Tab-separated table of N, CA and C and ligand atoms in Angstrom:
chain	number	residue	atom	x	y	z
B	1	MET	N	-35.349	67.133	-2.309
B	1	MET	CA	-35.478	67.268	-3.762
B	1	MET	C	-36.854	67.825	-4.106
B	2	SER	N	-36.877	68.798	-4.984
B	2	SER	CA	-38.154	69.413	-5.328
B	2	SER	C	-38.954	68.527	-6.285
B	3	GLU	N	-40.245	68.735	-6.255
B	3	GLU	CA	-41.160	67.962	-7.101
B	3	GLU	C	-40.937	68.303	-8.580
B	4	LEU	N	-40.831	67.285	-9.405
B	4	LEU	CA	-40.658	67.525	-10.835
B	4	LEU	C	-42.020	67.544	-11.523
B	5	LYS	N	-42.173	68.469	-12.455
B	5	LYS	CA	-43.418	68.557	-13.216
B	5	LYS	C	-43.185	67.960	-14.604
B	6	LEU	N	-44.213	67.346	-15.144
B	6	LEU	CA	-44.124	66.782	-16.486
B	6	LEU	C	-44.557	67.807	-17.518
B	7	CYS	N	-43.805	67.905	-18.610
B	7	CYS	CA	-44.201	68.750	-19.727
B	7	CYS	C	-45.558	68.260	-20.241
B	8	GLN	N	-46.461	69.205	-20.523
B	8	GLN	CA	-47.794	68.846	-20.988
B	8	GLN	C	-47.884	68.757	-22.517
B	9	GLY	N	-46.771	68.898	-23.196
B	9	GLY	CA	-46.764	68.771	-24.659
B	9	GLY	C	-47.153	67.367	-25.068
B	10	PRO	N	-48.190	67.232	-25.920
B	10	PRO	CA	-48.679	65.897	-26.287
B	10	PRO	C	-47.653	65.062	-27.053
B	11	ASN	N	-46.679	65.708	-27.695
B	11	ASN	CA	-45.680	64.981	-28.482
B	11	ASN	C	-44.272	65.117	-27.925
B	12	CYS	N	-44.165	65.554	-26.676
B	12	CYS	CA	-42.843	65.808	-26.081
B	12	CYS	C	-41.931	64.583	-26.216
B	13	HIS	N	-42.471	63.403	-25.934
B	13	HIS	CA	-41.688	62.162	-25.946
B	13	HIS	C	-41.266	61.738	-27.352
B	14	GLN	N	-41.868	62.354	-28.385
B	14	GLN	CA	-41.546	61.959	-29.763
B	14	GLN	C	-40.327	62.702	-30.309
B	15	ARG	N	-39.896	63.733	-29.608
B	15	ARG	CA	-38.686	64.438	-30.030
B	15	ARG	C	-37.479	63.688	-29.483
B	16	GLN	N	-36.675	63.149	-30.366
B	16	GLN	CA	-35.588	62.262	-29.937
B	16	GLN	C	-34.329	63.051	-29.619
B	17	THR	N	-34.285	63.577	-28.376
B	17	THR	CA	-33.097	64.275	-27.892
B	17	THR	C	-32.445	63.432	-26.799
B	18	LYS	N	-31.145	63.636	-26.590
B	18	LYS	CA	-30.393	62.841	-25.609
B	18	LYS	C	-31.005	62.920	-24.213
B	19	ASP	N	-31.448	64.135	-23.824
B	19	ASP	CA	-31.953	64.293	-22.451
B	19	ASP	C	-33.295	63.600	-22.249
B	20	ARG	N	-33.994	63.252	-23.323
B	20	ARG	CA	-35.275	62.541	-23.183
B	20	ARG	C	-35.096	61.021	-23.144
B	21	LEU	N	-33.895	60.543	-23.513
B	21	LEU	CA	-33.635	59.094	-23.536
B	21	LEU	C	-33.287	58.635	-22.131
B	22	LYS	N	-34.194	57.879	-21.514
B	22	LYS	CA	-34.013	57.488	-20.102
B	22	LYS	C	-34.404	56.025	-19.896
B	23	GLY	N	-33.965	55.514	-18.732
B	23	GLY	CA	-34.315	54.152	-18.377
B	23	GLY	C	-33.077	53.305	-18.198
B	24	PRO	N	-33.280	52.043	-17.788
B	24	PRO	CA	-32.137	51.138	-17.548
B	24	PRO	C	-31.434	50.781	-18.861
B	25	LYS	N	-30.154	50.500	-18.759
B	25	LYS	CA	-29.342	50.171	-19.928
B	25	LYS	C	-29.988	49.025	-20.710
B	26	GLY	N	-30.066	49.193	-22.020
B	26	GLY	CA	-30.666	48.169	-22.868
B	26	GLY	C	-32.172	48.286	-22.982
B	27	ASN	N	-32.777	49.168	-22.178
B	27	ASN	CA	-34.231	49.331	-22.213
B	27	ASN	C	-34.615	50.806	-22.118
B	28	LYS	N	-33.808	51.638	-22.783
B	28	LYS	CA	-34.069	53.073	-22.727
B	28	LYS	C	-35.190	53.460	-23.690
B	29	THR	N	-35.977	54.451	-23.278
B	29	THR	CA	-37.028	54.990	-24.140
B	29	THR	C	-36.962	56.512	-24.109
B	30	TYR	N	-37.466	57.124	-25.180
B	30	TYR	CA	-37.617	58.580	-25.179
B	30	TYR	C	-38.842	58.917	-24.347
B	31	GLN	N	-38.664	59.816	-23.380
B	31	GLN	CA	-39.723	60.102	-22.417
B	31	GLN	C	-40.056	61.590	-22.352
B	32	THR	N	-41.265	61.855	-21.900
B	32	THR	CA	-41.694	63.220	-21.633
B	32	THR	C	-40.703	63.878	-20.683
B	33	ARG	N	-40.346	65.135	-20.968
B	33	ARG	CA	-39.403	65.850	-20.098
B	33	ARG	C	-40.013	66.152	-18.731
B	34	ARG	N	-39.174	66.044	-17.708
B	34	ARG	CA	-39.546	66.416	-16.332
B	34	ARG	C	-38.640	67.554	-15.907
B	35	ARG	N	-39.234	68.558	-15.285
B	35	ARG	CA	-38.455	69.712	-14.834
B	35	ARG	C	-39.036	70.240	-13.529
B	36	SER	N	-38.186	70.868	-12.710
B	36	SER	CA	-38.701	71.552	-11.512
B	36	SER	C	-39.430	72.822	-11.929
B	37	ASN	N	-38.997	73.436	-13.020
B	37	ASN	CA	-39.693	74.598	-13.574
B	37	ASN	C	-39.890	74.411	-15.068
B	38	LEU	N	-41.121	74.627	-15.516
B	38	LEU	CA	-41.408	74.585	-16.953
B	38	LEU	C	-41.727	76.018	-17.370
B	39	TYR	N	-40.833	76.608	-18.129
B	39	TYR	CA	-40.869	78.057	-18.339
B	39	TYR	C	-41.867	78.511	-19.400
B	40	TYR	N	-42.299	77.627	-20.258
B	40	TYR	CA	-43.224	78.043	-21.322
B	40	TYR	C	-44.657	77.798	-20.858
B	41	GLY	N	-45.367	78.896	-20.605
B	41	GLY	CA	-46.737	78.792	-20.131
B	41	GLY	C	-46.829	78.048	-18.810
B	42	ASN	N	-45.730	77.955	-18.080
B	42	ASN	CA	-45.666	77.293	-16.777
B	42	ASN	C	-45.966	75.788	-16.840
B	43	ASN	N	-46.117	75.241	-18.061
B	43	ASN	CA	-46.483	73.833	-18.201
B	43	ASN	C	-45.740	73.092	-19.305
B	44	PHE	N	-44.890	73.793	-20.042
B	44	PHE	CA	-44.257	73.179	-21.210
B	44	PHE	C	-42.746	73.393	-21.196
B	45	CYS	N	-42.002	72.403	-21.738
B	45	CYS	CA	-40.545	72.478	-21.725
B	45	CYS	C	-40.011	73.330	-22.864
B	46	SER	N	-40.837	73.597	-23.872
B	46	SER	CA	-40.358	74.363	-25.022
B	46	SER	C	-41.529	75.057	-25.702
B	47	MET	N	-41.198	76.024	-26.529
B	47	MET	CA	-42.220	76.700	-27.325
B	47	MET	C	-42.928	75.705	-28.236
B	48	GLN	N	-42.182	74.741	-28.770
B	48	GLN	CA	-42.772	73.748	-29.666
B	48	GLN	C	-43.810	72.889	-28.943
B	49	CYS	N	-43.486	72.451	-27.718
B	49	CYS	CA	-44.457	71.659	-26.951
B	49	CYS	C	-45.697	72.490	-26.632
B	50	MET	N	-45.518	73.787	-26.313
B	50	MET	CA	-46.660	74.648	-26.038
B	50	MET	C	-47.504	74.825	-27.309
B	51	ASP	N	-46.849	75.018	-28.449
B	51	ASP	CA	-47.579	75.157	-29.723
B	51	ASP	C	-48.357	73.888	-30.055
B	52	ASN	N	-47.754	72.716	-29.824
B	52	ASN	CA	-48.453	71.449	-30.091
B	52	ASN	C	-49.734	71.364	-29.274
B	53	TRP	N	-49.641	71.740	-28.003
B	53	TRP	CA	-50.823	71.703	-27.132
B	53	TRP	C	-51.865	72.702	-27.613
B	54	LEU	N	-51.423	73.932	-27.895
B	54	LEU	CA	-52.354	74.977	-28.333
B	54	LEU	C	-53.090	74.572	-29.601
B	55	ASN	N	-52.361	73.990	-30.559
B	55	ASN	CA	-52.994	73.600	-31.823
B	55	ASN	C	-54.136	72.621	-31.609
B	56	ILE	N	-54.011	71.764	-30.614
B	56	ILE	CA	-55.043	70.760	-30.351
B	56	ILE	C	-56.155	71.312	-29.458
B	57	TYR	N	-55.793	72.081	-28.399
B	57	TYR	CA	-56.759	72.389	-27.342
B	57	TYR	C	-57.218	73.837	-27.257
B	58	VAL	N	-56.641	74.757	-28.013
B	58	VAL	CA	-56.941	76.178	-27.774
B	58	VAL	C	-58.417	76.520	-27.959
B	59	ASP	N	-59.072	75.980	-28.982
B	59	ASP	CA	-60.485	76.300	-29.185
B	59	ASP	C	-61.347	75.811	-28.030
B	60	ARG	N	-61.067	74.594	-27.565
B	60	ARG	CA	-61.836	74.059	-26.432
B	60	ARG	C	-61.591	74.877	-25.171
B	61	ALA	N	-60.342	75.290	-24.958
B	61	ALA	CA	-60.011	76.090	-23.769
B	61	ALA	C	-60.731	77.436	-23.809
B	62	ILE	N	-60.722	78.104	-24.950
B	62	ILE	CA	-61.396	79.406	-25.069
B	62	ILE	C	-62.897	79.239	-24.880
B	63	ASP	N	-63.481	78.202	-25.483
B	63	ASP	CA	-64.919	77.983	-25.308
B	63	ASP	C	-65.248	77.694	-23.850
B	64	HIS	N	-64.354	77.001	-23.149
B	64	HIS	CA	-64.585	76.679	-21.748
B	64	HIS	C	-64.537	77.926	-20.869
B	65	PHE	N	-63.539	78.792	-21.074
B	65	PHE	CA	-63.347	79.941	-20.172
B	65	PHE	C	-64.050	81.203	-20.654
B	66	GLY	N	-64.583	81.174	-21.879
B	66	GLY	CA	-65.340	82.323	-22.364
B	66	GLY	C	-64.677	82.995	-23.542
B	67	ARG	N	-65.316	82.883	-24.689
B	67	ARG	CA	-64.786	83.461	-25.915
B	67	ARG	C	-65.155	84.938	-25.989
B	68	THR	N	-64.237	85.778	-26.431
B	68	THR	CA	-64.532	87.190	-26.668
B	68	THR	C	-65.462	87.273	-27.873
B	69	THR	N	-66.647	87.868	-27.663
B	69	THR	CA	-67.637	87.928	-28.740
B	69	THR	C	-67.992	89.362	-29.121
B	70	GLU	N	-67.446	90.330	-28.368
B	70	GLU	CA	-67.695	91.735	-28.698
B	70	GLU	C	-66.379	92.494	-28.671
B	71	VAL	N	-66.289	93.526	-29.496
B	71	VAL	CA	-65.104	94.380	-29.513
B	71	VAL	C	-64.967	95.061	-28.155
B	72	LYS	N	-63.750	95.093	-27.614
B	72	LYS	CA	-63.493	95.814	-26.365
B	72	LYS	C	-62.915	97.181	-26.708
B	73	HIS	N	-63.186	98.158	-25.835
B	73	HIS	CA	-62.721	99.527	-26.082
B	73	HIS	C	-61.840	100.004	-24.944
B	74	LEU	N	-60.704	100.592	-25.289
B	74	LEU	CA	-59.846	101.207	-24.285
B	74	LEU	C	-60.347	102.624	-24.045
B	75	THR	N	-60.726	102.896	-22.788
B	75	THR	CA	-61.229	104.226	-22.418
B	75	THR	C	-60.453	104.725	-21.204
B	76	GLU	N	-60.700	105.961	-20.805
B	76	GLU	CA	-60.056	106.504	-19.600
B	76	GLU	C	-60.324	105.620	-18.386
B	77	GLN	N	-61.500	104.993	-18.363
B	77	GLN	CA	-61.912	104.222	-17.184
B	77	GLN	C	-61.186	102.882	-17.057
B	78	ASN	N	-60.645	102.358	-18.159
B	78	ASN	CA	-59.978	101.050	-18.062
B	78	ASN	C	-58.556	101.068	-18.622
B	79	ALA	N	-57.950	102.259	-18.684
B	79	ALA	CA	-56.618	102.386	-19.295
B	79	ALA	C	-55.489	102.459	-18.269
B	80	TRP	N	-55.790	102.143	-16.992
B	80	TRP	CA	-54.758	102.211	-15.955
B	80	TRP	C	-53.869	100.972	-15.978
B	81	THR	N	-52.568	101.177	-16.027
B	81	THR	CA	-51.610	100.080	-15.887
B	81	THR	C	-50.594	100.466	-14.820
B	82	LYS	N	-49.958	99.463	-14.225
B	82	LYS	CA	-48.954	99.704	-13.200
B	82	LYS	C	-47.581	99.805	-13.845
B	83	ASP	N	-46.738	100.644	-13.267
B	83	ASP	CA	-45.382	100.783	-13.796
B	83	ASP	C	-44.421	101.064	-12.647
B	84	ILE	N	-43.151	100.922	-12.942
B	84	ILE	CA	-42.094	101.157	-11.951
B	84	ILE	C	-41.094	102.146	-12.515
B	85	ASN	N	-40.726	103.129	-11.695
B	85	ASN	CA	-39.644	104.031	-12.068
B	85	ASN	C	-38.345	103.501	-11.470
B	86	TRP	N	-37.527	102.863	-12.296
B	86	TRP	CA	-36.312	102.201	-11.799
B	86	TRP	C	-35.205	103.194	-11.476
B	87	ARG	N	-35.341	104.437	-11.904
B	87	ARG	CA	-34.255	105.400	-11.688
B	87	ARG	C	-34.204	105.892	-10.252
B	88	LEU	N	-35.330	105.808	-9.528
B	88	LEU	CA	-35.349	106.270	-8.138
B	88	LEU	C	-34.690	105.231	-7.247
B	89	ASP	N	-33.771	105.644	-6.401
B	89	ASP	CA	-33.060	104.702	-5.543
B	89	ASP	C	-33.731	104.507	-4.191
B	90	ASN	N	-33.868	105.568	-3.426
B	90	ASN	CA	-34.321	105.416	-2.043
B	90	ASN	C	-35.676	106.061	-1.795
B	91	ASN	N	-36.518	106.064	-2.787
B	91	ASN	CA	-37.811	106.701	-2.610
B	91	ASN	C	-38.923	105.777	-3.088
B	92	ASP	N	-39.238	104.774	-2.254
B	92	ASP	CA	-40.243	103.795	-2.640
B	92	ASP	C	-41.616	104.411	-2.874
B	93	GLU	N	-41.900	105.554	-2.232
B	93	GLU	CA	-43.220	106.164	-2.402
B	93	GLU	C	-43.462	106.598	-3.835
B	94	LEU	N	-42.403	106.963	-4.536
B	94	LEU	CA	-42.567	107.431	-5.913
B	94	LEU	C	-42.172	106.374	-6.937
B	95	ARG	N	-41.652	105.243	-6.465
B	95	ARG	CA	-41.157	104.223	-7.389
B	95	ARG	C	-42.293	103.546	-8.149
B	96	TYR	N	-43.388	103.237	-7.445
B	96	TYR	CA	-44.494	102.496	-8.061
B	96	TYR	C	-45.635	103.455	-8.372
B	97	TYR	N	-46.226	103.316	-9.542
B	97	TYR	CA	-47.308	104.238	-9.898
B	97	TYR	C	-48.240	103.627	-10.936
B	98	PHE	N	-49.455	104.148	-10.963
B	98	PHE	CA	-50.395	103.874	-12.047
B	98	PHE	C	-50.178	104.925	-13.124
B	99	VAL	N	-50.356	104.529	-14.368
B	99	VAL	CA	-50.366	105.507	-15.456
B	99	VAL	C	-51.561	105.189	-16.344
B	100	ASN	N	-52.276	106.236	-16.726
B	100	ASN	CA	-53.443	106.057	-17.585
B	100	ASN	C	-53.013	106.183	-19.046
B	101	GLY	N	-53.259	105.130	-19.823
B	101	GLY	CA	-52.827	105.075	-21.210
B	101	GLY	C	-53.545	106.041	-22.130
B	102	ILE	N	-54.656	106.619	-21.678
B	102	ILE	CA	-55.378	107.597	-22.492
B	102	ILE	C	-54.999	109.024	-22.095
B	103	THR	N	-55.019	109.313	-20.787
B	103	THR	CA	-54.778	110.690	-20.325
B	103	THR	C	-53.329	110.942	-19.918
B	104	ASN	N	-52.547	109.856	-19.750
B	104	ASN	CA	-51.165	109.921	-19.242
B	104	ASN	C	-51.077	110.376	-17.786
B	105	GLU	N	-52.212	110.495	-17.102
B	105	GLU	CA	-52.193	110.836	-15.687
B	105	GLU	C	-51.454	109.750	-14.896
B	106	GLN	N	-50.683	110.166	-13.899
B	106	GLN	CA	-49.990	109.216	-13.033
B	106	GLN	C	-50.477	109.368	-11.607
B	107	ARG	N	-50.580	108.237	-10.918
B	107	ARG	CA	-50.955	108.243	-9.504
B	107	ARG	C	-50.039	107.298	-8.750
B	108	PRO	N	-49.563	107.715	-7.571
B	108	PRO	CA	-48.616	106.879	-6.820
B	108	PRO	C	-49.254	105.592	-6.289
B	109	LEU	N	-48.420	104.575	-6.127
B	109	LEU	CA	-48.818	103.270	-5.600
B	109	LEU	C	-47.843	102.866	-4.502
B	110	THR	N	-48.325	102.127	-3.527
B	110	THR	CA	-47.384	101.498	-2.597
B	110	THR	C	-46.893	100.200	-3.240
B	111	LYS	N	-45.786	99.655	-2.727
B	111	LYS	CA	-45.294	98.392	-3.264
B	111	LYS	C	-46.340	97.293	-3.081
B	112	GLN	N	-47.019	97.334	-1.931
B	112	GLN	CA	-48.056	96.334	-1.646
B	112	GLN	C	-49.176	96.390	-2.683
B	113	GLN	N	-49.604	97.615	-3.040
B	113	GLN	CA	-50.636	97.764	-4.067
B	113	GLN	C	-50.109	97.303	-5.430
B	114	TYR	N	-48.844	97.612	-5.689
B	114	TYR	CA	-48.243	97.206	-6.958
B	114	TYR	C	-48.234	95.682	-7.083
B	115	ASP	N	-47.888	94.995	-6.005
B	115	ASP	CA	-47.786	93.528	-6.024
B	115	ASP	C	-49.143	92.832	-6.000
B	116	ASP	N	-50.185	93.536	-5.606
B	116	ASP	CA	-51.530	92.952	-5.501
B	116	ASP	C	-52.183	92.897	-6.886
B	117	ASN	N	-52.269	91.694	-7.443
B	117	ASN	CA	-52.806	91.543	-8.806
B	117	ASN	C	-54.276	91.924	-8.909
B	118	ASN	N	-54.968	91.976	-7.780
B	118	ASN	CA	-56.392	92.345	-7.809
B	118	ASN	C	-56.604	93.844	-7.641
B	119	TYR	N	-55.555	94.580	-7.275
B	119	TYR	CA	-55.700	96.011	-7.051
B	119	TYR	C	-55.606	96.753	-8.379
B	120	THR	N	-56.657	97.474	-8.733
B	120	THR	CA	-56.689	98.205	-9.994
B	120	THR	C	-57.539	99.452	-9.858
B	121	LEU	N	-57.319	100.411	-10.708
B	121	LEU	CA	-58.193	101.587	-10.779
B	121	LEU	C	-59.198	101.437	-11.913
B	122	ASN	N	-59.024	100.395	-12.730
B	122	ASN	CA	-59.915	100.186	-13.875
B	122	ASN	C	-61.316	99.828	-13.407
B	123	THR	N	-62.315	100.433	-14.028
B	123	THR	CA	-63.697	100.202	-13.620
B	123	THR	C	-64.489	99.435	-14.676
B	124	SER	N	-63.899	99.152	-15.794
B	124	SER	CA	-64.615	98.347	-16.791
B	124	SER	C	-63.636	97.523	-17.609
C	1	LIG	ZN1	-42.033	69.098	-23.807
């Protein structure tokens, strides 16, 4: 059996749904949802639980990890994004590519480079 994760929504247990009502007969309580996968932000059972958390903690989280304090600019040097051409069937060499959002230039990628989240052509 896979490990179950608890929803991180601070009020998850307060939503009175049938699936949250658990425990021995005569002593059931509404409980935080447990799931093998929590699809909202990888930590929440629903958009509402994620919103509840964000409303309480988002400012502290941004201050902790670094607040954006200056305008960012999209330039040729940082406009590269990865894309996939799904129409190609048997030509992996041309399937994955970088495209520059400013110049529209395209450059081929290997699947390995495409899957590597640290691999980028962006320099700023
Ligand atoms: Zn929840």
